[in-house]
Amino acid sequence: MTDARDSEGMEMFGFFNEVGIINQLSSAILAKCLPDGVHPSHFAIVNHLVRMGDGKSPIRIAAAMQVTKNTMTHSLKVLSDRGFITVEPDPEDGRGKLVRLTEAGRAFREAAIRSVLARFGEIVEPDHRDAMQRVMGDLVAIRKLLDENR
Amino acid sequence: MTDARDSEGMEMFGFFNEVGIINQLSSAILAKCLPDGVHPSHFAIVNHLVRMGDGKSPIRIAAAMQVTKNTMTHSLKVLSDRGFITVEPDPEDGRGKLVRLTEAGRAFREAAIRSVLARFGEIVEPDHRDAMQRVMGDLVAIRKLLDENR
DNA sequence: CTTGATTGGTACGATGTCGTACTATATTAG
DNA sequence: CTAATATAGTACGACATCGTACCAATCAAG
């Protein structure tokens, strides 16, 4: 293995390392803004249903959230127990179910977003907003690449 | 809440979302390149010890890996059971321990890096390497920001 | 129509990570 | 020197996630 190859590889490791740490730290901050027992992944599901519309099947949500259907079954149970969603059989497909938001779910999302934006507003300065905007294009390209090679 | 603020917030969500997905997909790819039972976080510990030098305490490694000391205790047990490291009492501090790499640990790291670089070499093209290099500076700045506001 | 293959969902166990609580050692204050 | 505090590590339980296995319903081939 040549030195050139080695350093190329190390650059990739460095990139994924930074991404991992940013993900971990941002998730931790987000978690502190949510009620006890509500995980960032649960918030992400509710947020997705508000933005993309509810009445979707668990497996479609799982695909959108990039988790397995097992995980989605578990997460939906948590959200259902909290009263944030309802899960009912799909009348058009005996195998499927349909997930719908409740008013409590929408209210939870509103409150969570207010809390999270307030917290990140304390932390993130205009420079960093610019940086995020600047890198988005490249990040999306890299995400798509990895997604295609899953 | 104004529309302007809303879109700013959504941009931040978008950024952290992309970061989360990239982290998840890259970790999944990395995991497939490692022996059964060896988690990416375990590889990261061994890699860190090779690059930064071993003979460190668990708590220092935990800080470097951005995990709790609980998690590090567990991970070190896995690595120790595999024979990749040794964990011995620190002769200079009765509370502490010192972690050292074994030859098997170094060999494991070499093999893992070869395997991972080969796999990513199949996937990542020069465009993407450039993109990673391009965004590194901004990512480091954002990571440091979050780290300071932990 | 019947059979085989595919798909949506669940059950169970394993694992990584975290939070709280605890022990043992070290450090500092008085 | 003694007492209070801080630090390193472990024990235990909780939880999100995954992989394998499984069931039920749909779809496709004949």
mmCIF file of C-alpha atoms (C1' of nucleotides) in Angstrom:
data_model
loop_
_atom_site.group_PDB
_atom_site.id
_atom_site.type_symbol
_atom_site.label_atom_id
_atom_site.label_comp_id
_atom_site.label_asym_id
_atom_site.label_seq_id
_atom_site.Cartn_x
_atom_site.Cartn_y
_atom_site.Cartn_z
ATOM 1 C CA MET A 1 0.000 0.000 0.000
ATOM 2 C CA THR A 2 1.449 3.303 -1.079
ATOM 3 C CA ASP A 3 1.624 6.407 1.059
ATOM 4 C CA ALA A 4 -0.689 8.210 -1.342
ATOM 5 C CA ARG A 5 -3.368 5.587 -1.000
ATOM 6 C CA ASP A 6 -2.889 5.549 2.721
ATOM 7 C CA SER A 7 -3.476 9.261 3.052
ATOM 8 C CA GLU A 8 -6.524 9.108 0.799
ATOM 9 C CA GLY A 9 -7.968 6.462 3.023
ATOM 10 C CA MET A 10 -7.183 8.429 6.129
ATOM 11 C CA GLU A 11 -8.986 11.437 4.698
ATOM 12 C CA MET A 12 -12.068 9.325 4.250
ATOM 13 C CA PHE A 13 -11.794 8.044 7.811
ATOM 14 C CA GLY A 14 -11.475 11.624 8.969
ATOM 15 C CA PHE A 15 -14.585 12.679 7.115
ATOM 16 C CA PHE A 16 -16.732 9.857 8.462
ATOM 17 C CA ASN A 17 -15.303 10.446 11.903
ATOM 18 C CA GLU A 18 -16.378 14.091 11.922
ATOM 19 C CA VAL A 19 -19.794 13.129 10.627
ATOM 20 C CA GLY A 20 -20.169 10.572 13.391
ATOM 21 C CA ILE A 21 -19.230 13.005 16.127
ATOM 22 C CA ILE A 22 -21.512 15.739 14.787
ATOM 23 C CA ASN A 23 -24.350 13.267 14.642
ATOM 24 C CA GLN A 24 -23.743 12.112 18.182
ATOM 25 C CA LEU A 25 -23.454 15.586 19.669
ATOM 26 C CA SER A 26 -26.455 16.993 17.804
ATOM 27 C CA SER A 27 -28.570 13.998 18.788
ATOM 28 C CA ALA A 28 -27.583 14.496 22.409
ATOM 29 C CA ILE A 29 -28.608 18.152 22.281
ATOM 30 C CA LEU A 30 -31.871 17.251 20.589
ATOM 31 C CA ALA A 31 -32.574 14.550 23.174
ATOM 32 C CA LYS A 32 -32.289 17.086 25.995
ATOM 33 C CA CYS A 33 -35.012 19.195 24.346
ATOM 34 C CA LEU A 34 -37.503 16.307 24.271
ATOM 35 C CA PRO A 35 -39.742 14.974 27.060
ATOM 36 C CA ASP A 36 -38.381 12.059 29.064
ATOM 37 C CA GLY A 37 -38.842 8.793 27.249
ATOM 38 C CA VAL A 38 -39.103 10.385 23.805
ATOM 39 C CA HIS A 39 -36.089 9.568 21.680
ATOM 40 C CA PRO A 40 -34.835 11.718 18.794
ATOM 41 C CA SER A 41 -35.850 8.936 16.432
ATOM 42 C CA HIS A 42 -39.422 9.181 17.732
ATOM 43 C CA PHE A 43 -39.457 12.890 17.092
ATOM 44 C CA ALA A 44 -38.109 12.271 13.610
ATOM 45 C CA ILE A 45 -41.018 9.966 12.832
ATOM 46 C CA VAL A 46 -43.660 12.453 13.969
ATOM 47 C CA ASN A 47 -41.886 15.255 12.131
ATOM 48 C CA HIS A 48 -41.792 13.179 8.980
ATOM 49 C CA LEU A 49 -45.515 12.415 9.197
ATOM 50 C CA VAL A 50 -46.349 16.095 9.615
ATOM 51 C CA ARG A 51 -44.171 17.180 6.725
ATOM 52 C CA MET A 52 -44.864 14.366 4.269
ATOM 53 C CA GLY A 53 -48.414 13.551 5.324
ATOM 54 C CA ASP A 54 -49.680 10.727 7.502
ATOM 55 C CA GLY A 55 -51.712 7.659 6.612
ATOM 56 C CA LYS A 56 -48.537 5.828 5.591
ATOM 57 C CA SER A 57 -47.611 2.214 6.226
ATOM 58 C CA PRO A 58 -44.957 1.342 8.846
ATOM 59 C CA ILE A 59 -42.686 -0.086 6.195
ATOM 60 C CA ARG A 60 -42.746 3.103 4.144
ATOM 61 C CA ILE A 61 -41.900 5.103 7.238
ATOM 62 C CA ALA A 62 -39.108 2.658 8.038
ATOM 63 C CA ALA A 63 -37.645 3.158 4.566
ATOM 64 C CA ALA A 64 -37.813 6.930 4.919
ATOM 65 C CA MET A 65 -36.188 6.847 8.375
ATOM 66 C CA GLN A 66 -33.501 4.404 7.221
ATOM 67 C CA VAL A 67 -34.250 1.832 9.905
ATOM 68 C CA THR A 68 -35.441 -1.773 9.771
ATOM 69 C CA LYS A 69 -39.100 -2.640 10.036
ATOM 70 C CA ASN A 70 -38.364 -4.242 13.405
ATOM 71 C CA THR A 71 -37.212 -0.937 14.767
ATOM 72 C CA MET A 72 -40.232 0.800 13.292
ATOM 73 C CA THR A 73 -42.621 -1.643 14.949
ATOM 74 C CA HIS A 74 -40.975 -0.837 18.262
ATOM 75 C CA SER A 75 -40.904 2.936 17.734
ATOM 76 C CA LEU A 76 -44.531 3.049 16.613
ATOM 77 C CA LYS A 77 -45.530 1.180 19.749
ATOM 78 C CA VAL A 78 -43.833 3.870 21.845
ATOM 79 C CA LEU A 79 -45.546 6.668 19.928
ATOM 80 C CA SER A 80 -48.865 4.870 20.082
ATOM 81 C CA ASP A 81 -48.590 4.352 23.848
ATOM 82 C CA ARG A 82 -47.903 8.070 24.167
ATOM 83 C CA GLY A 83 -51.010 8.839 22.143
ATOM 84 C CA PHE A 84 -49.073 10.650 19.417
ATOM 85 C CA ILE A 85 -50.229 8.339 16.635
ATOM 86 C CA THR A 86 -52.828 5.699 15.849
ATOM 87 C CA VAL A 87 -52.026 2.472 14.028
ATOM 88 C CA GLU A 88 -54.928 0.772 12.257
ATOM 89 C CA PRO A 89 -55.280 -1.992 9.696
ATOM 90 C CA ASP A 90 -55.120 -0.930 6.060
ATOM 91 C CA PRO A 91 -58.591 -1.570 4.599
ATOM 92 C CA GLU A 92 -57.050 -2.073 1.165
ATOM 93 C CA ASP A 93 -54.320 -4.538 2.176
ATOM 94 C CA GLY A 94 -54.934 -7.143 4.826
ATOM 95 C CA ARG A 95 -51.219 -7.318 5.652
ATOM 96 C CA GLY A 96 -50.607 -3.610 6.051
ATOM 97 C CA LYS A 97 -51.328 -0.968 8.646
ATOM 98 C CA LEU A 98 -51.803 2.768 8.417
ATOM 99 C CA VAL A 99 -50.218 5.257 10.768
ATOM 100 C CA ARG A 100 -52.031 8.518 11.528
ATOM 101 C CA LEU A 101 -51.108 11.469 13.675
ATOM 102 C CA THR A 102 -53.282 12.507 16.590
ATOM 103 C CA GLU A 103 -53.782 16.066 17.775
ATOM 104 C CA ALA A 104 -51.492 15.252 20.694
ATOM 105 C CA GLY A 105 -48.859 14.143 18.218
ATOM 106 C CA ARG A 106 -49.041 17.385 16.258
ATOM 107 C CA ALA A 107 -48.950 19.423 19.459
ATOM 108 C CA PHE A 108 -45.931 17.470 20.652
ATOM 109 C CA ARG A 109 -44.128 18.193 17.413
ATOM 110 C CA GLU A 110 -44.872 21.922 17.632
ATOM 111 C CA ALA A 111 -43.606 22.144 21.181
ATOM 112 C CA ALA A 112 -40.517 20.068 20.421
ATOM 113 C CA ILE A 113 -39.585 22.207 17.435
ATOM 114 C CA ARG A 114 -39.952 25.387 19.468
ATOM 115 C CA SER A 115 -37.730 23.945 22.177
ATOM 116 C CA VAL A 116 -35.110 22.621 19.773
ATOM 117 C CA LEU A 117 -34.914 25.774 17.689
ATOM 118 C CA ALA A 118 -34.559 27.835 20.853
ATOM 119 C CA ARG A 119 -31.690 25.673 22.046
ATOM 120 C CA PHE A 120 -29.876 25.579 18.728
ATOM 121 C CA GLY A 121 -30.509 29.285 18.407
ATOM 122 C CA GLU A 122 -28.409 29.777 21.528
ATOM 123 C CA ILE A 123 -25.599 27.709 20.109
ATOM 124 C CA VAL A 124 -25.463 28.172 16.351
ATOM 125 C CA GLU A 125 -24.259 31.485 14.973
ATOM 126 C CA PRO A 126 -24.690 32.893 11.457
ATOM 127 C CA ASP A 127 -21.227 31.639 10.468
ATOM 128 C CA HIS A 128 -22.270 28.109 11.214
ATOM 129 C CA ARG A 129 -25.589 28.445 9.436
ATOM 130 C CA ASP A 130 -23.630 29.541 6.386
ATOM 131 C CA ALA A 131 -21.307 26.575 6.775
ATOM 132 C CA MET A 132 -24.235 24.169 6.943
ATOM 133 C CA GLN A 133 -25.781 25.663 3.843
ATOM 134 C CA ARG A 134 -22.427 25.564 2.076
ATOM 135 C CA VAL A 135 -21.830 21.850 2.658
ATOM 136 C CA MET A 136 -25.382 20.620 2.089
ATOM 137 C CA GLY A 137 -24.925 19.971 -1.602
ATOM 138 C CA ASP A 138 -21.857 17.825 -1.125
ATOM 139 C CA LEU A 139 -23.412 15.982 1.787
ATOM 140 C CA VAL A 140 -26.493 15.126 -0.239
ATOM 141 C CA ALA A 141 -24.290 13.778 -3.028
ATOM 142 C CA ILE A 142 -22.335 11.612 -0.613
ATOM 143 C CA ARG A 143 -25.512 10.395 1.072
ATOM 144 C CA LYS A 144 -26.994 9.381 -2.262
ATOM 145 C CA LEU A 145 -23.798 7.574 -3.196
ATOM 146 C CA LEU A 146 -23.817 5.540 0.006
ATOM 147 C CA ASP A 147 -27.529 4.889 -0.318
ATOM 148 C CA GLU A 148 -27.043 3.421 -3.785
ATOM 149 C CA ASN A 149 -24.315 1.106 -2.519
ATOM 150 C CA ARG A 150 -26.104 -0.149 0.533
ATOM 151 C CA MET B 1 -42.735 32.274 14.561
ATOM 152 C CA THR B 2 -41.918 33.982 11.261
ATOM 153 C CA ASP B 3 -41.480 32.187 7.978
ATOM 154 C CA ALA B 4 -37.865 33.280 7.829
ATOM 155 C CA ARG B 5 -37.083 31.695 11.164
ATOM 156 C CA ASP B 6 -38.951 28.596 10.198
ATOM 157 C CA SER B 7 -36.919 28.051 7.082
ATOM 158 C CA GLU B 8 -33.687 28.683 8.962
ATOM 159 C CA GLY B 9 -34.654 26.026 11.425
ATOM 160 C CA MET B 10 -35.612 23.622 8.700
ATOM 161 C CA GLU B 11 -32.238 24.103 7.051
ATOM 162 C CA MET B 12 -30.574 23.098 10.283
ATOM 163 C CA PHE B 13 -32.801 20.044 10.560
ATOM 164 C CA GLY B 14 -31.895 19.165 7.011
ATOM 165 C CA PHE B 15 -28.194 19.410 7.721
ATOM 166 C CA PHE B 16 -28.333 17.234 10.823
ATOM 167 C CA ASN B 17 -30.576 14.816 8.993
ATOM 168 C CA GLU B 18 -28.081 14.334 6.171
ATOM 169 C CA VAL B 19 -25.294 13.916 8.699
ATOM 170 C CA GLY B 20 -27.292 11.286 10.527
ATOM 171 C CA ILE B 21 -28.019 9.290 7.402
ATOM 172 C CA ILE B 22 -24.428 9.443 6.181
ATOM 173 C CA ASN B 23 -23.239 8.265 9.556
ATOM 174 C CA GLN B 24 -25.688 5.391 9.581
ATOM 175 C CA LEU B 25 -24.929 4.216 6.054
ATOM 176 C CA SER B 26 -21.165 4.502 6.422
ATOM 177 C CA SER B 27 -21.263 2.655 9.731
ATOM 178 C CA ALA B 28 -23.293 -0.114 8.110
ATOM 179 C CA ILE B 29 -20.758 -0.457 5.300
ATOM 180 C CA LEU B 30 -17.884 -0.445 7.777
ATOM 181 C CA ALA B 31 -19.607 -3.077 9.905
ATOM 182 C CA LYS B 32 -19.823 -5.435 6.947
ATOM 183 C CA CYS B 33 -16.040 -5.230 6.525
ATOM 184 C CA LEU B 34 -15.353 -6.297 10.110
ATOM 185 C CA PRO B 35 -15.320 -9.812 11.610
ATOM 186 C CA ASP B 36 -18.545 -10.978 13.217
ATOM 187 C CA GLY B 37 -18.946 -9.577 16.702
ATOM 188 C CA VAL B 38 -16.597 -6.657 16.116
ATOM 189 C CA HIS B 39 -18.496 -3.382 16.073
ATOM 190 C CA PRO B 40 -17.323 -0.227 14.279
ATOM 191 C CA SER B 41 -16.842 1.389 17.673
ATOM 192 C CA HIS B 42 -14.431 -1.400 18.613
ATOM 193 C CA PHE B 43 -12.457 -0.831 15.468
ATOM 194 C CA ALA B 44 -12.378 2.876 16.222
ATOM 195 C CA ILE B 45 -10.810 2.215 19.621
ATOM 196 C CA VAL B 46 -8.067 0.000 18.222
ATOM 197 C CA ASN B 47 -7.428 2.458 15.412
ATOM 198 C CA HIS B 48 -7.166 5.293 17.889
ATOM 199 C CA LEU B 49 -4.665 3.380 20.026
ATOM 200 C CA VAL B 50 -2.491 2.638 17.002
ATOM 201 C CA ARG B 51 -2.533 6.206 15.766
ATOM 202 C CA MET B 52 -2.267 8.059 19.071
ATOM 203 C CA GLY B 53 -0.252 5.493 21.000
ATOM 204 C CA ASP B 54 -1.428 2.968 23.577
ATOM 205 C CA GLY B 55 -0.874 2.821 27.328
ATOM 206 C CA LYS B 56 -3.808 5.170 27.882
ATOM 207 C CA SER B 57 -6.462 4.998 30.593
ATOM 208 C CA PRO B 58 -10.010 3.908 29.740
ATOM 209 C CA ILE B 59 -11.382 7.296 30.660
ATOM 210 C CA ARG B 60 -9.036 9.100 28.289
ATOM 211 C CA ILE B 61 -10.045 6.764 25.493
ATOM 212 C CA ALA B 62 -13.707 7.313 26.366
ATOM 213 C CA ALA B 63 -13.219 11.072 26.077
ATOM 214 C CA ALA B 64 -11.500 10.701 22.716
ATOM 215 C CA MET B 65 -14.232 8.389 21.401
ATOM 216 C CA GLN B 66 -17.022 10.627 22.735
ATOM 217 C CA VAL B 67 -18.678 7.885 24.750
ATOM 218 C CA THR B 68 -19.311 7.429 28.465
ATOM 219 C CA LYS B 69 -16.927 5.512 30.661
ATOM 220 C CA ASN B 70 -19.622 2.848 31.053
ATOM 221 C CA THR B 71 -19.594 2.214 27.368
ATOM 222 C CA MET B 72 -15.814 2.131 27.346
ATOM 223 C CA THR B 73 -15.710 -0.460 30.135
ATOM 224 C CA HIS B 74 -17.978 -2.647 28.041
ATOM 225 C CA SER B 75 -16.110 -2.116 24.769
ATOM 226 C CA LEU B 76 -12.736 -2.789 26.365
ATOM 227 C CA LYS B 77 -14.078 -6.046 27.762
ATOM 228 C CA VAL B 78 -15.041 -7.119 24.250
ATOM 229 C CA LEU B 79 -11.631 -6.179 22.861
ATOM 230 C CA SER B 80 -9.878 -7.862 25.765
ATOM 231 C CA ASP B 81 -11.879 -11.075 25.304
ATOM 232 C CA ARG B 82 -10.848 -11.012 21.641
ATOM 233 C CA GLY B 83 -7.207 -10.662 22.661
ATOM 234 C CA PHE B 84 -6.807 -7.345 20.851
ATOM 235 C CA ILE B 85 -5.821 -5.402 23.964
ATOM 236 C CA THR B 86 -4.634 -5.916 27.536
ATOM 237 C CA VAL B 87 -6.012 -3.939 30.468
ATOM 238 C CA GLU B 88 -3.758 -3.703 33.532
ATOM 239 C CA PRO B 89 -3.704 -1.603 36.687
ATOM 240 C CA ASP B 90 -1.878 1.695 36.458
ATOM 241 C CA PRO B 91 1.174 1.396 38.743
ATOM 242 C CA GLU B 92 1.113 5.151 39.332
ATOM 243 C CA ASP B 93 -2.613 5.462 40.170
ATOM 244 C CA GLY B 94 -4.424 2.835 42.197
ATOM 245 C CA ARG B 95 -7.755 3.843 40.656
ATOM 246 C CA GLY B 96 -6.676 3.761 37.044
ATOM 247 C CA LYS B 97 -5.931 1.150 34.425
ATOM 248 C CA LEU B 98 -3.762 1.141 31.329
ATOM 249 C CA VAL B 99 -4.839 -0.208 27.961
ATOM 250 C CA ARG B 100 -2.228 -1.699 25.640
ATOM 251 C CA LEU B 101 -2.474 -3.180 22.169
ATOM 252 C CA THR B 102 -1.476 -6.761 21.502
ATOM 253 C CA GLU B 103 0.060 -8.019 18.293
ATOM 254 C CA ALA B 104 -3.300 -9.566 17.450
ATOM 255 C CA GLY B 105 -4.887 -6.156 17.907
ATOM 256 C CA ARG B 106 -2.473 -4.493 15.519
ATOM 257 C CA ALA B 107 -2.906 -7.273 12.985
ATOM 258 C CA PHE B 108 -6.687 -6.970 13.246
ATOM 259 C CA ARG B 109 -6.463 -3.250 12.563
ATOM 260 C CA GLU B 110 -4.244 -3.779 9.517
ATOM 261 C CA ALA B 111 -6.603 -6.344 8.040
ATOM 262 C CA ALA B 112 -9.672 -4.260 8.797
ATOM 263 C CA ILE B 113 -8.212 -1.171 7.154
ATOM 264 C CA ARG B 114 -7.296 -3.135 4.050
ATOM 265 C CA SER B 115 -10.814 -4.531 3.855
ATOM 266 C CA VAL B 116 -12.518 -1.197 4.494
ATOM 267 C CA LEU B 117 -10.388 0.752 2.040
ATOM 268 C CA ALA B 118 -11.005 -1.877 -0.599
ATOM 269 C CA ARG B 119 -14.754 -1.636 -0.106
ATOM 270 C CA PHE B 120 -14.881 2.138 -0.038
ATOM 271 C CA GLY B 121 -12.551 2.168 -3.006
ATOM 272 C CA GLU B 122 -15.262 0.361 -4.958
ATOM 273 C CA ILE B 123 -17.848 2.894 -3.948
ATOM 274 C CA VAL B 124 -16.236 6.301 -3.613
ATOM 275 C CA GLU B 125 -15.120 8.084 -6.749
ATOM 276 C CA PRO B 126 -12.708 11.014 -7.077
ATOM 277 C CA ASP B 127 -15.622 13.472 -7.156
ATOM 278 C CA HIS B 128 -16.716 12.314 -3.752
ATOM 279 C CA ARG B 129 -13.224 12.389 -2.328
ATOM 280 C CA ASP B 130 -13.029 15.992 -3.446
ATOM 281 C CA ALA B 131 -16.378 16.705 -1.840
ATOM 282 C CA MET B 132 -15.228 15.203 1.443
ATOM 283 C CA GLN B 133 -12.066 17.256 1.393
ATOM 284 C CA ARG B 134 -14.058 20.360 0.507
ATOM 285 C CA VAL B 135 -16.457 20.108 3.443
ATOM 286 C CA MET B 136 -13.980 18.977 6.095
ATOM 287 C CA GLY B 137 -13.140 22.476 7.280
ATOM 288 C CA ASP B 138 -16.756 23.441 7.838
ATOM 289 C CA LEU B 139 -17.541 20.124 9.487
ATOM 290 C CA VAL B 140 -14.674 20.519 11.928
ATOM 291 C CA ALA B 141 -15.902 24.003 12.819
ATOM 292 C CA ILE B 142 -19.437 22.736 13.462
ATOM 293 C CA ARG B 143 -18.160 19.777 15.460
ATOM 294 C CA LYS B 144 -16.082 22.065 17.662
ATOM 295 C CA LEU B 145 -19.063 24.342 18.173
ATOM 296 C CA LEU B 146 -21.265 21.481 19.326
ATOM 297 C CA ASP B 147 -18.492 20.080 21.477
ATOM 298 C CA GLU B 148 -18.147 23.373 23.314
ATOM 299 C CA ASN B 149 -21.890 23.479 23.996
ATOM 300 C CA ARG B 150 -22.256 19.928 25.169
ATOM 301 C "C1'" DC C 1 -57.966 -22.710 -8.670
ATOM 302 C "C1'" DT C 2 -53.683 -24.101 -6.694
ATOM 303 C "C1'" DT C 3 -49.034 -23.481 -5.609
ATOM 304 C "C1'" DG C 4 -44.881 -20.932 -4.946
ATOM 305 C "C1'" DA C 5 -42.856 -16.563 -4.165
ATOM 306 C "C1'" DT C 6 -43.155 -11.985 -2.335
ATOM 307 C "C1'" DT C 7 -44.451 -8.586 1.049
ATOM 308 C "C1'" DG C 8 -46.050 -6.401 5.694
ATOM 309 C "C1'" DG C 9 -45.689 -7.081 10.247
ATOM 310 C "C1'" DT C 10 -44.389 -9.281 14.760
ATOM 311 C "C1'" DA C 11 -41.581 -12.131 18.288
ATOM 312 C "C1'" DC C 12 -37.339 -13.028 20.354
ATOM 313 C "C1'" DG C 13 -32.659 -12.618 21.525
ATOM 314 C "C1'" DA C 14 -28.235 -10.089 21.149
ATOM 315 C "C1'" DT C 15 -25.627 -5.907 21.450
ATOM 316 C "C1'" DG C 16 -24.097 -0.980 21.986
ATOM 317 C "C1'" DT C 17 -25.025 2.943 24.669
ATOM 318 C "C1'" DC C 18 -26.586 5.579 28.429
ATOM 319 C "C1'" DG C 19 -28.053 7.055 33.347
ATOM 320 C "C1'" DT C 20 -27.934 6.168 38.203
ATOM 321 C "C1'" DA C 21 -25.748 4.249 41.912
ATOM 322 C "C1'" DC C 22 -21.803 2.319 44.146
ATOM 323 C "C1'" DT C 23 -16.752 1.246 45.550
ATOM 324 C "C1'" DA C 24 -12.033 2.405 45.883
ATOM 325 C "C1'" DT C 25 -8.378 5.536 45.488
ATOM 326 C "C1'" DA C 26 -6.532 10.263 45.280
ATOM 327 C "C1'" DT C 27 -6.562 15.072 46.325
ATOM 328 C "C1'" DT C 28 -7.567 19.107 48.909
ATOM 329 C "C1'" DA C 29 -9.107 21.949 53.089
ATOM 330 C "C1'" DG C 30 -8.909 22.803 57.750
ATOM 331 C "C1'" DC D 1 -3.744 14.066 60.268
ATOM 332 C "C1'" DT D 2 -8.566 14.001 59.326
ATOM 333 C "C1'" DA D 3 -12.571 15.033 56.683
ATOM 334 C "C1'" DA D 4 -14.694 16.473 52.498
ATOM 335 C "C1'" DT D 5 -14.445 16.332 47.662
ATOM 336 C "C1'" DA D 6 -13.111 14.585 43.205
ATOM 337 C "C1'" DT D 7 -11.841 10.940 40.082
ATOM 338 C "C1'" DA D 8 -11.461 5.964 37.841
ATOM 339 C "C1'" DG D 9 -13.840 2.183 37.227
ATOM 340 C "C1'" DT D 10 -17.734 -1.246 37.746
ATOM 341 C "C1'" DA D 11 -22.651 -3.040 38.423
ATOM 342 C "C1'" DC D 12 -27.198 -2.885 37.024
ATOM 343 C "C1'" DG D 13 -31.158 -1.707 34.507
ATOM 344 C "C1'" DA D 14 -33.269 0.713 30.543
ATOM 345 C "C1'" DC D 15 -33.711 1.343 25.709
ATOM 346 C "C1'" DA D 16 -32.924 1.711 20.518
ATOM 347 C "C1'" DT D 17 -31.477 -1.049 16.970
ATOM 348 C "C1'" DC D 18 -30.496 -5.119 14.442
ATOM 349 C "C1'" DG D 19 -30.646 -10.113 12.604
ATOM 350 C "C1'" DT D 20 -33.065 -14.340 12.307
ATOM 351 C "C1'" DA D 21 -37.122 -16.656 12.363
ATOM 352 C "C1'" DC D 22 -41.943 -16.786 11.810
ATOM 353 C "C1'" DC D 23 -46.961 -15.832 10.409
ATOM 354 C "C1'" DA D 24 -50.484 -13.884 7.462
ATOM 355 C "C1'" DA D 25 -51.920 -11.930 3.257
ATOM 356 C "C1'" DT D 26 -51.099 -10.831 -1.541
ATOM 357 C "C1'" DC D 27 -49.455 -11.749 -6.059
ATOM 358 C "C1'" DA D 28 -47.781 -14.533 -9.934
ATOM 359 C "C1'" DA D 29 -47.309 -18.781 -12.730
ATOM 360 C "C1'" DG D 30 -49.245 -22.911 -14.344
#
